mmCIF file of C-alpha atoms in Angstrom:
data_model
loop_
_atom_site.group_PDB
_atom_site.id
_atom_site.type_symbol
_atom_site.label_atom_id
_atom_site.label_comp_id
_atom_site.label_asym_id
_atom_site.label_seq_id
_atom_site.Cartn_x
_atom_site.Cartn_y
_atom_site.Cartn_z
ATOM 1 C CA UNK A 1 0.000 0.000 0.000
ATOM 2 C CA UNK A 2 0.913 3.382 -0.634
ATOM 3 C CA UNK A 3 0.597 6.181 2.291
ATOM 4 C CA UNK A 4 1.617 9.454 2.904
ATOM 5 C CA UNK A 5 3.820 9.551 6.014
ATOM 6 C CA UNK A 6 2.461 12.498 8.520
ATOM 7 C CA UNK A 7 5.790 12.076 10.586
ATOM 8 C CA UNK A 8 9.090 10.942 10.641
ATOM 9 C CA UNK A 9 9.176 7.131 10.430
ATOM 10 C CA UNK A 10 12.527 5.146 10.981
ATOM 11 C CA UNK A 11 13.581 3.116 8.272
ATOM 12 C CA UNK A 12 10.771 4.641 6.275
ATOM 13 C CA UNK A 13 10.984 8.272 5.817
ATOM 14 C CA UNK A 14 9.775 11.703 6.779
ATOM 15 C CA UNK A 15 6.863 14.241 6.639
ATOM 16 C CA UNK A 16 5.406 14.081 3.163
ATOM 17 C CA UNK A 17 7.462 10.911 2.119
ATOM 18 C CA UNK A 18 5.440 8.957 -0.278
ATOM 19 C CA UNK A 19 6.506 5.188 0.816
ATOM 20 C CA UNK A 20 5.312 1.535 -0.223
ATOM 21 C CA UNK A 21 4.593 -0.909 3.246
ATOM 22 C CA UNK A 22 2.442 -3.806 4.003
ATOM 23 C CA UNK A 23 -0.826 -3.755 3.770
ATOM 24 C CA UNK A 24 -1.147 -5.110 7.607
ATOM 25 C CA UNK A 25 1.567 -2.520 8.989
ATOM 26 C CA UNK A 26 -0.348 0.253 7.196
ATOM 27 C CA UNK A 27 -4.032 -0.644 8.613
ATOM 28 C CA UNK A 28 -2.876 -1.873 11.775
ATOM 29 C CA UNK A 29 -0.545 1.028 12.664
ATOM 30 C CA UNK A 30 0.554 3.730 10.653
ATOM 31 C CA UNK A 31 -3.200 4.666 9.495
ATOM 32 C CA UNK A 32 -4.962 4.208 12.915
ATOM 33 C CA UNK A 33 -2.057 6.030 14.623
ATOM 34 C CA UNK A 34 -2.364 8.681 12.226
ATOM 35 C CA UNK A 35 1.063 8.750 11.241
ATOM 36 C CA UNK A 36 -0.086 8.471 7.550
ATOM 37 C CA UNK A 37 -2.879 8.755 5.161
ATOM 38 C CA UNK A 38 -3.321 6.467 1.975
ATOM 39 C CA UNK A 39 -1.444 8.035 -0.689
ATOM 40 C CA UNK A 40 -4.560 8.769 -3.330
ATOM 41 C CA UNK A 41 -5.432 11.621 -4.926
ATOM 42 C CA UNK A 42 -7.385 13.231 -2.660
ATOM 43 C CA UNK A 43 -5.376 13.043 0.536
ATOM 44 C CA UNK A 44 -2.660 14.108 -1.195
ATOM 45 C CA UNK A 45 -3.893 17.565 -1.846
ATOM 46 C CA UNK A 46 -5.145 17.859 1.961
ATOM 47 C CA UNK A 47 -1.898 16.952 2.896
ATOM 48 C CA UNK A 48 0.055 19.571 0.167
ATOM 49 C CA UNK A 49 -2.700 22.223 1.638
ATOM 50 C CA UNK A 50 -1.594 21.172 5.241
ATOM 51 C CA UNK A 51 2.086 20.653 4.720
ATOM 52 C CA UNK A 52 3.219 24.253 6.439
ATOM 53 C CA UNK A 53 1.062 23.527 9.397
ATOM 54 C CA UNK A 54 2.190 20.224 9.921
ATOM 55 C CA UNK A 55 5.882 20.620 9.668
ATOM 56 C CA UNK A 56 5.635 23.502 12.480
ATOM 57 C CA UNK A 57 3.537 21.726 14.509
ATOM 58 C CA UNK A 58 6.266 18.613 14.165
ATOM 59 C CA UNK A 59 9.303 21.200 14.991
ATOM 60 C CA UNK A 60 7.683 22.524 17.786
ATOM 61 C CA UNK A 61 6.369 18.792 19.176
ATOM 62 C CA UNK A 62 10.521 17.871 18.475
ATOM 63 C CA UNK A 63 11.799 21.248 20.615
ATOM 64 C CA UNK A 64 9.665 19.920 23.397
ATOM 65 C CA UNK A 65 10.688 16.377 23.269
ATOM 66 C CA UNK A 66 14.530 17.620 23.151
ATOM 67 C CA UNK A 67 14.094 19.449 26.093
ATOM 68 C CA UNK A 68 12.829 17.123 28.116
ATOM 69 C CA UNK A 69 15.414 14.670 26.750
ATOM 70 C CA UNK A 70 17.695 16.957 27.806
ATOM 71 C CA UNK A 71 16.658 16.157 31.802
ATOM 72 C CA UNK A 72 16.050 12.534 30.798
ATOM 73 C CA UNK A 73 19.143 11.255 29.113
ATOM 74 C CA UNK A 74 21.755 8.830 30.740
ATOM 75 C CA UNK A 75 19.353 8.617 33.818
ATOM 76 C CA UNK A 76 20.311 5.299 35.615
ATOM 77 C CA UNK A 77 16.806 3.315 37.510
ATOM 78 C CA UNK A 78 18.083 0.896 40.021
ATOM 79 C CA UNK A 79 15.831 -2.279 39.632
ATOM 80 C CA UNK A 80 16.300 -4.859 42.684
ATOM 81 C CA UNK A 81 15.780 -8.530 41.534
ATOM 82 C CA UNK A 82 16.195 -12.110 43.065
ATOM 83 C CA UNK A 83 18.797 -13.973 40.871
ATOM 84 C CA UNK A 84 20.762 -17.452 40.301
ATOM 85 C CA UNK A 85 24.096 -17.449 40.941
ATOM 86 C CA UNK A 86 24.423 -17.246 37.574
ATOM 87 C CA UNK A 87 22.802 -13.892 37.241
ATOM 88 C CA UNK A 88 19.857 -15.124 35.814
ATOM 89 C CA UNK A 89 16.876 -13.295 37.187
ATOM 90 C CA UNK A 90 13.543 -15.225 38.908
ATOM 91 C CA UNK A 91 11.677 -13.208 36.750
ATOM 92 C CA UNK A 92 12.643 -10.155 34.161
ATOM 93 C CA UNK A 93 12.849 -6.643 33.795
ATOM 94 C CA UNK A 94 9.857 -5.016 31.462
ATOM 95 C CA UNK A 95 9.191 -2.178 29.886
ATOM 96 C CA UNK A 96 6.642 -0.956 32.881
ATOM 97 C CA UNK A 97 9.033 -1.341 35.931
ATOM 98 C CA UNK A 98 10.952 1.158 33.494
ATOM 99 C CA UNK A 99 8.463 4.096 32.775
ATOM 100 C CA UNK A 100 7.724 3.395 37.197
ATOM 101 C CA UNK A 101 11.612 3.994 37.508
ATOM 102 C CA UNK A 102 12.040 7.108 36.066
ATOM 103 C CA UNK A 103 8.559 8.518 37.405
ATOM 104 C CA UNK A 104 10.036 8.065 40.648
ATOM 105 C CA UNK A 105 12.839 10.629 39.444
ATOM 106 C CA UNK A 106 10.099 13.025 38.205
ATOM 107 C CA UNK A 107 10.723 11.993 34.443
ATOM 108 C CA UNK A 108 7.235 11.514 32.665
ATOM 109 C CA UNK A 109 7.512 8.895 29.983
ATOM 110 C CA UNK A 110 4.706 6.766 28.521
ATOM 111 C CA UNK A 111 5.502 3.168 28.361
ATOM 112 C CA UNK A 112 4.642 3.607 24.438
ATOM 113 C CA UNK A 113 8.096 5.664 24.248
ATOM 114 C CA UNK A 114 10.392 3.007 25.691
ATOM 115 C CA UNK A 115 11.832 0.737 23.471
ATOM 116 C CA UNK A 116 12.532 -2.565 24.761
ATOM 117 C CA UNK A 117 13.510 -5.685 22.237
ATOM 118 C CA UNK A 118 12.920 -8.578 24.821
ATOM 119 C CA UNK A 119 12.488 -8.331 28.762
ATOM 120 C CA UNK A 120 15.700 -7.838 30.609
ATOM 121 C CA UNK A 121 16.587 -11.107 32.359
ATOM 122 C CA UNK A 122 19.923 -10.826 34.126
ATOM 123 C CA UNK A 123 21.446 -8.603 36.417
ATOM 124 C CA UNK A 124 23.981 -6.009 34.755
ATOM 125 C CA UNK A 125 23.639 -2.243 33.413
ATOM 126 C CA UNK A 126 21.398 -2.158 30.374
ATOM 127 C CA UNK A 127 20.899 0.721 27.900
ATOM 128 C CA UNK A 128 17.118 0.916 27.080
ATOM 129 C CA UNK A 129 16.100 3.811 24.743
ATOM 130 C CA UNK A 130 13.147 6.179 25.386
ATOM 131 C CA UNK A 131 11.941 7.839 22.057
ATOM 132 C CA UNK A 132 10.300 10.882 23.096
ATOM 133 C CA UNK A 133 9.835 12.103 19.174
ATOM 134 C CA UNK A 134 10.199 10.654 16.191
ATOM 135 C CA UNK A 135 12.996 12.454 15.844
ATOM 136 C CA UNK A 136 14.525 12.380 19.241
ATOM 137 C CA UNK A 137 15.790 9.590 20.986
ATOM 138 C CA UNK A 138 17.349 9.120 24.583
ATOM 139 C CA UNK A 139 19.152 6.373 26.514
ATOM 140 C CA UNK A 140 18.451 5.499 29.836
ATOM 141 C CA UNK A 141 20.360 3.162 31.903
ATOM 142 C CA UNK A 142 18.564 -0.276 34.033
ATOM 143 C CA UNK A 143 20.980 -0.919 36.891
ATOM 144 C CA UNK A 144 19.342 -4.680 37.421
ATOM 145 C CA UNK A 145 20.958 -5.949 40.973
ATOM 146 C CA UNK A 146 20.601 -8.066 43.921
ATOM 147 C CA UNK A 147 21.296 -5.566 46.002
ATOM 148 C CA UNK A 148 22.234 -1.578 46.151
ATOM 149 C CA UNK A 149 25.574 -2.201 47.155
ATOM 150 C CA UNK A 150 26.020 -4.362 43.973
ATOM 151 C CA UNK A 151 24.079 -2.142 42.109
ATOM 152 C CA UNK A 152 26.596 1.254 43.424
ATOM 153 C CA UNK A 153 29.277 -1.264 42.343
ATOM 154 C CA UNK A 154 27.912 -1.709 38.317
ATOM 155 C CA UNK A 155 27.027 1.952 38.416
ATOM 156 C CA UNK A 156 30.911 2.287 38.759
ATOM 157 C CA UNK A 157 31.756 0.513 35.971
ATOM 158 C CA UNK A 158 32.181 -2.962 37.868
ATOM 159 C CA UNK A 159 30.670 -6.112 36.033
ATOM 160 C CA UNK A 160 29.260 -8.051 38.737
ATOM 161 C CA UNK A 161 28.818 -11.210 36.485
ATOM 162 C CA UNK A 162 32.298 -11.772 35.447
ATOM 163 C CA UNK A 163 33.518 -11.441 39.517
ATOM 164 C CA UNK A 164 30.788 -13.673 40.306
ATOM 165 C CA UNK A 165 32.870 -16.246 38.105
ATOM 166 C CA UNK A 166 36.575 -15.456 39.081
ATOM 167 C CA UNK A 167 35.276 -15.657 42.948
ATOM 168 C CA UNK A 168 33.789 -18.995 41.998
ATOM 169 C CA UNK A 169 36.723 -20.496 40.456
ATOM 170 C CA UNK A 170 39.096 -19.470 42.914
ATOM 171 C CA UNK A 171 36.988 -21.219 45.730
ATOM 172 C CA UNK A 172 36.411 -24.556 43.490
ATOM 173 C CA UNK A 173 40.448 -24.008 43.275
ATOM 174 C CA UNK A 174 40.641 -23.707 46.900
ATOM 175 C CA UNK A 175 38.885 -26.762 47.501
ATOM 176 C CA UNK A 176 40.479 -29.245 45.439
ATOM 177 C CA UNK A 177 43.959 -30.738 44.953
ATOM 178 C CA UNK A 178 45.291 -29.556 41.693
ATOM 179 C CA UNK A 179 48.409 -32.103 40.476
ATOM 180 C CA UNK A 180 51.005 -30.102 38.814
ATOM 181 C CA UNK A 181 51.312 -31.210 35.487
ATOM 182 C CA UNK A 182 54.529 -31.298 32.875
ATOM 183 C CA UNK A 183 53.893 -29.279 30.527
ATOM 184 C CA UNK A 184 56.172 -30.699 27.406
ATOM 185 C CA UNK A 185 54.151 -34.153 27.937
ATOM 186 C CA UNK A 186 52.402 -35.476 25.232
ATOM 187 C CA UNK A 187 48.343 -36.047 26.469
ATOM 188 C CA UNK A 188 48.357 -39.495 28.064
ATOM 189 C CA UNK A 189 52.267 -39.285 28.503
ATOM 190 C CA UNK A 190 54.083 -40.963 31.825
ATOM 191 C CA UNK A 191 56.716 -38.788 32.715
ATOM 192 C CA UNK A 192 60.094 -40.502 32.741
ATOM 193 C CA UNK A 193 60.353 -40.332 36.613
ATOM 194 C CA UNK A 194 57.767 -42.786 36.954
ATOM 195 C CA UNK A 195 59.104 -44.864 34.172
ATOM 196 C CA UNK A 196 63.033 -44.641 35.925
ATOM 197 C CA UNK A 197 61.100 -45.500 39.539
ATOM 198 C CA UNK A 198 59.238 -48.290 37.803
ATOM 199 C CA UNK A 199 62.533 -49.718 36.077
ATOM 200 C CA UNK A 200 64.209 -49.693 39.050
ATOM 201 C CA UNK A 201 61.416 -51.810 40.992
ATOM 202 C CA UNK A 202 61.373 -54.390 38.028
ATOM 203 C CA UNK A 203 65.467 -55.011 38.177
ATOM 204 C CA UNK A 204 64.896 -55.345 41.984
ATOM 205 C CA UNK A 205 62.234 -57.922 42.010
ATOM 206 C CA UNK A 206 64.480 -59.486 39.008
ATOM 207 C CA UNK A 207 67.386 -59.382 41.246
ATOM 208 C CA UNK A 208 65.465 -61.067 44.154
ATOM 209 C CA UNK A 209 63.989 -63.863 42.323
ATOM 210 C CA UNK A 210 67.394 -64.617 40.564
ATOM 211 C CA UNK A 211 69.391 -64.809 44.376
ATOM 212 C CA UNK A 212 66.385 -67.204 45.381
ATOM 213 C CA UNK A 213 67.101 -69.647 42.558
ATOM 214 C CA UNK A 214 70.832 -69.761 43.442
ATOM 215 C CA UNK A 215 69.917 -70.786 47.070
ATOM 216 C CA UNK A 216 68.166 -73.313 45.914
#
């Protein structure tokens, strides 16, 4: 279908863009959410007699959004969750405990405006990005913890999940008896040591059974 965009689209175009899309994306989106009209005849002379009042309306909706994406950007919202040792989370991270995040630091977003692929489901720093325009887009950061002292640690640049490891191999280290190993052997190799040690015990039992046929 053919449509007349009435706003910036990503990946699409811009105000007044004449642009080819599914028929489903243009029904079930684009033309309910009035971000375009079908591209015939007639809309397309509402739209030319529009055009001037549209674009200003669209720069002064952008100046607005900018603004308050100036207040909103690189905002960090500490999320407390129950996790495996692993990291893994009982649970995950979506786009609502988000917009509650940053409402607690005074930043109103609508949940439509935060752009989240798949729910967060492990602890770490996460950049999630609020568009508050078409044409402006923010990041926000989703400090997922178990706790706020883990959580002050990330927001320092420490990665939690990687010391979780090293802390974990050092005690399975601590715990077991590591043999030294050769390094120039072959896999499967017996170092010569054990083969000298072993000669040695053969000549010997040699030896013995040799003295005891003499006696006799």
């Amino acid at each position: 279908m053919d449509i007349i965009l009435l706003e910036r689209i990503e990946k699409l175009g811009t105000i007044g863009d004449v642009v080819t899309v599914k028929d489903g994306y243009a029904r079930n989106f684009l033309l309910p959410q009035k971000k375009a009209l079908r591209a015939n005849d007639a809309n397309k002379k509402v739209f030319e007699a529009n055009r001037e009042r549209l674009e200003k309306e669209n720069a002064e909706k952008r100046g607005e959004a900018e603004k308050a994406g100036a207040k909103i950007d690189g905002a960090s919202v500490v999320l407390i969750r129950a996790s495996s040792n692993a990291g893994q989370l009982y649970g995950s991270v979506s786009v609502r405990d988000i917009v509650a995040g940053l409402a607690e630091q005074g930043h109103d977003v609508d949940k439509k405006q935060v752009i989240l692929g798949s729910p967060i489901k492990t602890i770490g720093m996460h950049d999630v990005t609020v568009a508050l325009h078409p044409e402006v887009q923010v990041i926000v950061k989703a400090n997922v913890a178990r706790s706020d002292d883990e959580a002050e640690l990330q927001a320092q640049g420490v990665d939690v999940l990687a010391q979780m490891f090293e802390d974990e191999q050092a005690a399975s280290s601590a715990e077991g008896f590591t043999e030294a190993k050769d390094p120039t052997l072959e896999p499967g190799e017996i170092p010569a040591d054990m083969l000298e040690d072993s000669g040695d015990e053969g000549d010997a039992a040699q030896d013995a059974e040799t003295e005891e046929k003499a006696e006799d």
